[in-house]
XYZ file of C-alpha atoms in Angstrom:
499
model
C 0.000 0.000 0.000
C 1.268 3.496 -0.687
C 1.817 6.079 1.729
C -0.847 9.172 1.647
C -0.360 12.441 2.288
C -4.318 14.586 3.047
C -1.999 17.719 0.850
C -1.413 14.789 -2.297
C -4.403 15.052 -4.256
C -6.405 11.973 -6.008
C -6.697 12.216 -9.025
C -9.796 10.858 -10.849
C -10.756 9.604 -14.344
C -14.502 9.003 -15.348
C -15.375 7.537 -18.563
C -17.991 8.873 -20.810
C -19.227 11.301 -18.068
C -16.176 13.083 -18.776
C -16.705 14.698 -21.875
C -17.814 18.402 -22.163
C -18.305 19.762 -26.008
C -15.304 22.185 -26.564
C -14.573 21.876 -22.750
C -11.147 23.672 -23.020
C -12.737 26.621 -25.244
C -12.454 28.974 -23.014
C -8.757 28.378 -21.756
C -7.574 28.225 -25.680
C -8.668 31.834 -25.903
C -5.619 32.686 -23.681
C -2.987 30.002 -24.617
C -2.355 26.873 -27.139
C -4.829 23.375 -27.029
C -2.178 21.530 -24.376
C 0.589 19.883 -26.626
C -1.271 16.352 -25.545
C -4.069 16.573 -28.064
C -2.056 17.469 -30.763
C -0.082 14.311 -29.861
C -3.258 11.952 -29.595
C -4.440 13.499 -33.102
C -1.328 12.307 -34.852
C -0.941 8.791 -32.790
C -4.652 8.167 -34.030
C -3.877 8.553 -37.229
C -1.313 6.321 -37.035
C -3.449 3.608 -36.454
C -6.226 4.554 -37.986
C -8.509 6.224 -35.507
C -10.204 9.694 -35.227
C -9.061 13.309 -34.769
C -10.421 15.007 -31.632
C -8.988 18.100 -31.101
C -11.243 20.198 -32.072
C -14.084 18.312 -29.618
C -11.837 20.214 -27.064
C -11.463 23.547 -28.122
C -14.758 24.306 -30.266
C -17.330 25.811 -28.485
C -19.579 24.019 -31.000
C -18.326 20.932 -30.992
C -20.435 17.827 -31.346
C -22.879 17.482 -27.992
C -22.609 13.773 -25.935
C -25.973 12.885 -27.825
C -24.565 13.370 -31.206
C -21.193 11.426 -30.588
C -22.787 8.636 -28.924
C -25.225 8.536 -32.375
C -22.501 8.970 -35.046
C -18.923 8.457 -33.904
C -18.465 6.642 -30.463
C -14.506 6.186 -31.221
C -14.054 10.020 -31.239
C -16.251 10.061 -28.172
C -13.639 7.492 -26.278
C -10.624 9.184 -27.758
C -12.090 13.142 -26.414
C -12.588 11.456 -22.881
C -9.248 10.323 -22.981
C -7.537 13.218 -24.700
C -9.428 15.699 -22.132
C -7.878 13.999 -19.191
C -4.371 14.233 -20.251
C -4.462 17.291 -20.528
C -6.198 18.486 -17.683
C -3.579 16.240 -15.575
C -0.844 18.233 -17.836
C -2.847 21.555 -16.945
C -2.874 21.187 -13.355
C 0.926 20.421 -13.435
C 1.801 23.505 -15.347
C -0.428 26.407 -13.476
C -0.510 24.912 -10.475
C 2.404 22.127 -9.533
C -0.274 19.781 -8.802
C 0.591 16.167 -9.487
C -1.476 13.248 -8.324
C -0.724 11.309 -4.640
C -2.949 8.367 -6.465
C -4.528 7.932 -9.768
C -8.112 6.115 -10.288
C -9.990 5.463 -13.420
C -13.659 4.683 -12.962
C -14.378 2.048 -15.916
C -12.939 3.078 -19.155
C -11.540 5.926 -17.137
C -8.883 3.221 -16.196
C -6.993 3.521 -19.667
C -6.321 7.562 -18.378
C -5.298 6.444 -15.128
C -2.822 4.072 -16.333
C -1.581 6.523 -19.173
C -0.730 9.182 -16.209
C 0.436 6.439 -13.724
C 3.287 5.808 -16.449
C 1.690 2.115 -16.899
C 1.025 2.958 -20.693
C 2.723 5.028 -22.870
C 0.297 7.911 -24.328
C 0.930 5.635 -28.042
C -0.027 2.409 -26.552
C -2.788 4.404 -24.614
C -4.097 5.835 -27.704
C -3.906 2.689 -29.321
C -5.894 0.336 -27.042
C -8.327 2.894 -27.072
C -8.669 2.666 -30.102
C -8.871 -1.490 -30.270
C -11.601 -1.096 -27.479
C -14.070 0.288 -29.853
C -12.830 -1.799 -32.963
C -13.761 -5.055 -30.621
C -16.957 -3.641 -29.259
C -18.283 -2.785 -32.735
C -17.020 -6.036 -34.015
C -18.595 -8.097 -31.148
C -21.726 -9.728 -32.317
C -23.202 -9.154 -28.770
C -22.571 -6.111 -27.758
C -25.974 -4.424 -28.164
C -27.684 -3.162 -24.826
C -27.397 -0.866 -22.414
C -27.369 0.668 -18.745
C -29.941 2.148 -16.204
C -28.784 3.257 -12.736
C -31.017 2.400 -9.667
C -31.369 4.680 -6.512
C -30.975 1.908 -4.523
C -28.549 0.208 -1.888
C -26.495 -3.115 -3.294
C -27.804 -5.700 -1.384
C -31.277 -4.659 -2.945
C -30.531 -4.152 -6.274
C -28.886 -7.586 -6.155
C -32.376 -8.744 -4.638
C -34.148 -6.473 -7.655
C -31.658 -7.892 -10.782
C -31.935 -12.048 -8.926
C -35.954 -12.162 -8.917
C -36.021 -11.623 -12.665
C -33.922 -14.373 -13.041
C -32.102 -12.936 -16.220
C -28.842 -13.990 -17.324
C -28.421 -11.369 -19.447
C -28.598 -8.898 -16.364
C -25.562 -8.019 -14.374
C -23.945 -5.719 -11.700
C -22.368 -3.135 -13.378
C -20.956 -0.828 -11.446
C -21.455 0.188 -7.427
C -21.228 4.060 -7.400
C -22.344 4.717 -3.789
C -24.314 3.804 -0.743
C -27.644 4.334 -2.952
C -26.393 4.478 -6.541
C -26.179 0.609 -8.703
C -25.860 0.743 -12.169
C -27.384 -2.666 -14.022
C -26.037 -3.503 -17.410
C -27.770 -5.936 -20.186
C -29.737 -6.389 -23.366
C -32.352 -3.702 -24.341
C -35.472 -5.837 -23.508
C -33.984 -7.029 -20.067
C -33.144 -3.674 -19.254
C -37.056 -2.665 -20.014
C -38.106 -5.437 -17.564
C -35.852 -3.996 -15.183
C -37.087 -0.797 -15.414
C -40.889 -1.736 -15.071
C -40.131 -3.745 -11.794
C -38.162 -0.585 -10.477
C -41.202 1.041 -11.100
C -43.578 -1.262 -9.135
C -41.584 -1.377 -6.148
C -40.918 2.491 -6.206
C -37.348 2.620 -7.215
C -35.941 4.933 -9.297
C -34.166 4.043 -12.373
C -32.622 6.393 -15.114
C -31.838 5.140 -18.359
C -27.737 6.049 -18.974
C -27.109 6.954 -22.698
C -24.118 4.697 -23.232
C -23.329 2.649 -26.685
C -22.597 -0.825 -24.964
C -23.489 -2.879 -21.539
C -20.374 -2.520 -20.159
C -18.870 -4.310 -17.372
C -21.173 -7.660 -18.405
C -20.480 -11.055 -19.584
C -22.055 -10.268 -23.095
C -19.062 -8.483 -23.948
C -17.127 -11.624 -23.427
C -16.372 -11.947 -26.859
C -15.434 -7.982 -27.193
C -13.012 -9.037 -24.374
C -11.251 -11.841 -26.201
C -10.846 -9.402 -29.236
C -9.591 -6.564 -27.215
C -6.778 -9.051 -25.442
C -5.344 -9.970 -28.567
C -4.459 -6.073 -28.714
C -3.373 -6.274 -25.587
C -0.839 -8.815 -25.779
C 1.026 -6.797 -28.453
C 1.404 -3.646 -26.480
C 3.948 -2.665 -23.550
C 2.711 -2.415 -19.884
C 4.070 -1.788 -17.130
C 3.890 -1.464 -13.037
C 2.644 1.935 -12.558
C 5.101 4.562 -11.518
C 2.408 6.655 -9.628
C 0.670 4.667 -7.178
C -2.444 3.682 -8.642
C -6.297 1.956 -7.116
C -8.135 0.052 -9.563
C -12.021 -0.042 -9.018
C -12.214 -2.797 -11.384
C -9.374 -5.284 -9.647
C -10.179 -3.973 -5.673
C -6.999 -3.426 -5.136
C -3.597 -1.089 -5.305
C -2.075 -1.469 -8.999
C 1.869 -2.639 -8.139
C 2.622 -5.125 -11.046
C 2.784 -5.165 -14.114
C 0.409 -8.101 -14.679
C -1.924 -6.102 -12.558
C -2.144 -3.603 -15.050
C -2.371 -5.889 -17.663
C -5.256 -7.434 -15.844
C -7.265 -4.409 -15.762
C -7.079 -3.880 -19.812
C -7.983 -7.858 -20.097
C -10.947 -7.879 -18.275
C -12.717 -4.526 -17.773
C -15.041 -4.847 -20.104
C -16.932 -7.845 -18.330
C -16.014 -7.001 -14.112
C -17.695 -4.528 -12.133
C -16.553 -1.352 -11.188
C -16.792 -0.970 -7.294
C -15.779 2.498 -6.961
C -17.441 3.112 -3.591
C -15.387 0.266 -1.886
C -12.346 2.092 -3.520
C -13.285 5.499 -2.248
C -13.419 4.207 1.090
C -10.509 1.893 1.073
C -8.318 5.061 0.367
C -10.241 7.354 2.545
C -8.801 4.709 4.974
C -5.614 5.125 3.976
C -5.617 8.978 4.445
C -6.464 10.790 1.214
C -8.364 13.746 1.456
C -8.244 15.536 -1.694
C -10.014 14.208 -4.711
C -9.510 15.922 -7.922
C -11.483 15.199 -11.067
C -9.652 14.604 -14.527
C -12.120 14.906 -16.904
C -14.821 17.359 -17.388
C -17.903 17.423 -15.457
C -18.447 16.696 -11.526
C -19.643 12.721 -12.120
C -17.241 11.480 -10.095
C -16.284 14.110 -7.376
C -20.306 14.396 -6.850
C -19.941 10.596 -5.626
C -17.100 11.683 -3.521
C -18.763 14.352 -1.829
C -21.730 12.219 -1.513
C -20.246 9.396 -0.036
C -16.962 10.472 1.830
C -17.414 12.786 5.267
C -14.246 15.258 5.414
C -12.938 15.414 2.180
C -12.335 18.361 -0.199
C -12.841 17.585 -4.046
C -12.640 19.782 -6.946
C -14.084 19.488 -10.550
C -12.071 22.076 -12.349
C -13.901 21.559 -15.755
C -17.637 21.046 -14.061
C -18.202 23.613 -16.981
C -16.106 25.487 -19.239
C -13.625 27.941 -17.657
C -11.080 30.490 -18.634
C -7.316 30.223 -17.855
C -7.651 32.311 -14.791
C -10.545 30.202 -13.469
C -8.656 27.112 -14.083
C -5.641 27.904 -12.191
C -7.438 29.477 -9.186
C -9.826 25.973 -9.376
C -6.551 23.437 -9.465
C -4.728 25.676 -6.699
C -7.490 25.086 -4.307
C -7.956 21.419 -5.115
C -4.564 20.047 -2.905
C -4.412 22.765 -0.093
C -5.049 21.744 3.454
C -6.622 24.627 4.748
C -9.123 25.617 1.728
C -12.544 26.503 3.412
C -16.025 25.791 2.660
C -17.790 25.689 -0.871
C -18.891 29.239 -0.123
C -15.063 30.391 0.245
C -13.798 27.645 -2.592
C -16.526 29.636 -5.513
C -14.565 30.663 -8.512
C -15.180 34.090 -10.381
C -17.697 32.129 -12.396
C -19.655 30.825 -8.986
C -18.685 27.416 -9.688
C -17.911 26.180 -6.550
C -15.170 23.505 -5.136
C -17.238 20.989 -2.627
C -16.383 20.042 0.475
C -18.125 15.962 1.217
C -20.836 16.359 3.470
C -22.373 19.507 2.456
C -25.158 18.414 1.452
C -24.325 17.043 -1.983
C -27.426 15.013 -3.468
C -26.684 11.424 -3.310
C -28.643 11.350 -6.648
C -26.053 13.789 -8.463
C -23.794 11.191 -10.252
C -23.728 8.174 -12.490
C -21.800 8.030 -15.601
C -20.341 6.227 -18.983
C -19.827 2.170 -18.823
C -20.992 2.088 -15.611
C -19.660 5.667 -14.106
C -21.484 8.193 -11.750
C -24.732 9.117 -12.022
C -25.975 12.109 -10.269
C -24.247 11.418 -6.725
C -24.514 7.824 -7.347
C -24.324 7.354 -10.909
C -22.382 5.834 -14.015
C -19.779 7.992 -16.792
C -22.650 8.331 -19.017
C -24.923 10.557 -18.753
C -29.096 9.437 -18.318
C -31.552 9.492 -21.195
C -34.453 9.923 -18.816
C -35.419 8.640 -15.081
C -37.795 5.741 -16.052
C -41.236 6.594 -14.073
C -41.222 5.067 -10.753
C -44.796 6.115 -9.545
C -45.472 7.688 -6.151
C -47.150 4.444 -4.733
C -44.773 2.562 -2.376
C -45.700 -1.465 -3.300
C -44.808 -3.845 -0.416
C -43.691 -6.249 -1.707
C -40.024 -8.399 -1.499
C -38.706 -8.156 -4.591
C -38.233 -12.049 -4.631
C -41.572 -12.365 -4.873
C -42.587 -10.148 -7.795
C -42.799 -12.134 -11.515
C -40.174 -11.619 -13.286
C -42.779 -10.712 -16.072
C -44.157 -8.067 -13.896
C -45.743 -5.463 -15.911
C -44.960 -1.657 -16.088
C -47.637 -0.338 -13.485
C -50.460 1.494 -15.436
C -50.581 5.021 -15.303
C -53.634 6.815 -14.433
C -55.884 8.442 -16.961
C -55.106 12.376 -17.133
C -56.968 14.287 -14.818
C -59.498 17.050 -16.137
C -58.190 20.458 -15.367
C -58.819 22.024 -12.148
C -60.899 25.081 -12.594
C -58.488 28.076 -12.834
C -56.931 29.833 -9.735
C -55.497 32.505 -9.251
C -51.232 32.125 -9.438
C -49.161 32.937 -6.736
C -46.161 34.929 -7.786
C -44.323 33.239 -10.556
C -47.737 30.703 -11.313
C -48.396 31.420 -14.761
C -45.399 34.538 -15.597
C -42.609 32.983 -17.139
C -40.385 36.256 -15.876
C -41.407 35.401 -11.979
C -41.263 31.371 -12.043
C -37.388 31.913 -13.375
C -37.180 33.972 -10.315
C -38.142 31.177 -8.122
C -36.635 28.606 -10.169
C -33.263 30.289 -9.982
C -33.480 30.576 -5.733
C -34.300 26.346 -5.966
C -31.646 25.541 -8.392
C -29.461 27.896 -6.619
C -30.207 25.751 -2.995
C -29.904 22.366 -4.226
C -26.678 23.349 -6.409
C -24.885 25.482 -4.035
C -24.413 28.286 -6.404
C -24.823 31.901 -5.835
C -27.848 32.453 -7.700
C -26.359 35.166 -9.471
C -24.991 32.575 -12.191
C -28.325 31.151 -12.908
C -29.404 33.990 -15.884
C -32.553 33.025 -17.771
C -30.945 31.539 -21.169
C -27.312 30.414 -19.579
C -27.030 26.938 -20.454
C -27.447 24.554 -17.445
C -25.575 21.746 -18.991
C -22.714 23.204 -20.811
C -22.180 26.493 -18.778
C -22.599 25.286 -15.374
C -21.528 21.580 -15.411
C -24.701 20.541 -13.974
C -25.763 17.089 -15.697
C -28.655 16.240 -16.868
C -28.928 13.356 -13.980
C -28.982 16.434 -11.511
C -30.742 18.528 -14.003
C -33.886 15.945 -13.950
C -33.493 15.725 -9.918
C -33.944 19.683 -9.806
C -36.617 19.572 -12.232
C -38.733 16.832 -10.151
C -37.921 19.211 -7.213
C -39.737 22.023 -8.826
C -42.512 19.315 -10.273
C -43.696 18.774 -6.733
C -43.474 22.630 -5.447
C -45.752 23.279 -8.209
C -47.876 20.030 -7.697
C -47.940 19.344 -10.972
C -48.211 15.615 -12.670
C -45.831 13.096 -13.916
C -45.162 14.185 -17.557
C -43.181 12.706 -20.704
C -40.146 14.627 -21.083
C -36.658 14.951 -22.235
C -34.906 16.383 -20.267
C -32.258 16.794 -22.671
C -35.051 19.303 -24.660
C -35.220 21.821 -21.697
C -31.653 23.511 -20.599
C -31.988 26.738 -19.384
C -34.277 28.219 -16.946
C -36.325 29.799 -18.947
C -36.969 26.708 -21.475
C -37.927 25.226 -18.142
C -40.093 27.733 -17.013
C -42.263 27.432 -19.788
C -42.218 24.026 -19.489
C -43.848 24.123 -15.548
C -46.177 27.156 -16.942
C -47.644 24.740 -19.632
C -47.797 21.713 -17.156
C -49.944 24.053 -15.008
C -47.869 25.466 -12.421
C -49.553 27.723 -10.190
C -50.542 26.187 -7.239
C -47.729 26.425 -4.836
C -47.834 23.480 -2.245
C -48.398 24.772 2.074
């Protein structure tokens, strides 16, 4: 085991919750793309692979949606491109190098890349074979859907459908599982969720990672393995997917042969080296996904998510300085000039911030990919065991739509668009732990403010029930700013302000 230091910062690496579009924008205004990119362009074309550069520093790059729809290679290679150079970043503005590296799922490939374990060519490369094999693979289609729900039941949840094609995915945090699988399983899943009142959110990811169907994807992928060099990482290293420190070199080979069928347990890693004395948490890619599980799940520990949106230079190095000092403060004192602020675990963070990509964060318990939509749980608490439900028990039905209730009159901000962003922006505000200064009416919640659209569908089903309005069939993807919300709640009927 390594020795820890509370000042040596951990550094972490999501998978495909860590892209941003053009995510580095903002800092190439004042200096050069980091040289990194530039290197991972030319290495990909080596062998083959995409160009991703620009996905960094266009402001109108490609969204997550697009990427995952068109070209899921140049998605992987952004992810890892992005954090390389945010680990080169925060050693050049701020002297801040990593005490311990972890990658959460395909984050892993990063983390070995900046442990020294892979050169960035044979980093870029197996990146690349990952999504060759996955395409390849003849059964690789499905998908993911995180439940807010504790282990031992969501192994009770997955075992009474009796579905081999289910699996464990991922185990984010004390109330965050993430269940990978076929398509049709994953509906069956969803529908039970629903009928014993758990909620489960559909993650927009290409594959069912971390799942025996990818078994054959696997034996592709370790043929590309064999041909590359690894190594015993020179930065000490925690791999989610082994359970364990990474010390040999046939430990880090093990991780590359066999991620793409274990689970990721990145809660017992998080408190295995919270055990061992780290303190600091830094995230590596961009977005909060996995410091939002840190903060949910670890008492007295500082993180810091310096691209939870885009920033300038400035705002970068003021974000990595704070991330490894001892004596930084509360959130309130840790806010960058853009109000973003650095957490502090255990101030409140929602435990259902954090799931992300292959099995990564959701909302505060989530996986790297970001959610297509919470599936519907219902309000009505069923008690029963989950043993004993069918595994062919139906989606419950949903009630017919009530007639509308004879008009009222609206409280300030019922039916004004102007007044409900007003009250919308002192909620999202609370729950966030911004100053509500940064929420404006059309600033983008997503891509200005790193909030996800996990979190952004928690905060919208926060101001569904101050409003007392129904269940409705959204995207949430379709409604990013304030006021696109606010017209949303004003045509759902929101006036009636709950005692």
């Amino acid at each position: 085991m390594p020795s820890s230091s509370s000042s040596e910062p951990v550094f972490l690496f999501p998978g495909q919750g860590g892209y941003l579009p053009g995510g580095l924008s903002r800092v190439c205004a004042d200096r050069p793309l980091p040289a990194v990119a530039g290197q991972v362009d030319a290495i990909s074309l080596r062998y083959g692979g995409p160009t991703i550069s620009t996905l960094l520093e266009s402001a109108d790059a490609p969204t997550l949606d697009v990427l995952l729809a068109s070209d899921v290679p140049a998605l992987s290679l952004a992810i890892f491109a992005t954090e390389l150079a945010v680990l080169d970043l925060a050693r050049e503005l701020a002297g801040v190098t990593p005490g311990l590296v972890i990658g959460h799922s395909f984050g892993e490939f990063a983390a070995l890349t900046a442990a020294g374990a892979l050169s960035l060519a044979d980093g870029v490369r197996l990146v690349i074979a990952r999504d060759r094999a996955l395409r390849a693979s003849p059964d690789a289609e499905g998908g993911m859907v995180a439940l807010r729900v504790g282990r031992q039941r969501a192994n009770a949840v997955v075992g009474s459908l009796a579905d081999r094609g289910l699996a464990v995915a991922a185990h984010n945090g004390y109330d965050q599982v993430v269940v990978s699988g076929p398509h049709e399983s994953l509906d069956r899943l969803t529908a039970l969720a629903g009928v014993l009142g758990i909620e489960a959110t559909r993650l927009r990811v290409p594959y069912p990672f971390h799942n025996r169907l990818l078994a054959a994807a696997n034996r592709l992928f370790e043929a590309e393995v064999a041909e590359v060099r690894v190594r015993a990482p020179r930065v000490p290293m925690y791999s989610p997917v082994l359970g364990r420190y990474v010390e040999t070199e046939q430990d880090s080979r093990e991780i590359l042969t066999s991620h793409l069928e274990r689970e990721v347990g990145f809660l017992p890693a998080l408190v295995s080296v919270r055990g061992d004395g780290y303190t600091h948490f830094l995230e590596c890619g961009a977005r909060a996904a996995l410091t939002d599980l840190v903060s949910a799940c670890l008492p007295g520990v500082q993180t810091a998510a310096p691209l939870r949106q885009r920033r300038t230079l400035d705002e970068l190095r003021g974000a990595f300085a704070v991330s490894s000092s001892p004596e930084a403060g509360s959130p309130a004192t840790q806010a960058g000039s853009n109000g973003s602020p650095v957490t502090q675990a255990g101030s409140g963070a929602s435990p259902v911030a954090s799931a992300g990509s292959n099995g990564s964060p959701v909302a505060s318990a989530r996986t790297d990919a970001a959610p297509v939509e919470p599936a519907r749980s219902g309000t009505q608490q069923v008690a029963v065991p989950a043993a004993a439900v069918p595994a062919t028990a139906p989606a419950p039905a949903e009630p017919a739509p009530a007639e509308p209730a004879p008009a009222e009159p609206a409280p300030s901000g019922g039916a004004d668009v102007p007044g409900l962003v007003d009250e919308l922006r002192t909620l999202y505000a609370s729950a966030v732990g911004y100053p509500e200064e940064v929420f404006e009416a059309e600033i983008e919640l997503e891509a200005d403010l790193g909030i996800d659209s996990i979190r952004q569908t928690e905060l919208l089903q926060r101001a569904r029930q101050k409003y007392d309005l129904p269940e409705a069939d959204i995207r949430i993807t379709d409604y990013t700013t304030l006021e696109s919300i606010a017209e949303l709640l004003t045509q759902l009927g929101a006036g009636r302000v709950k005692a």
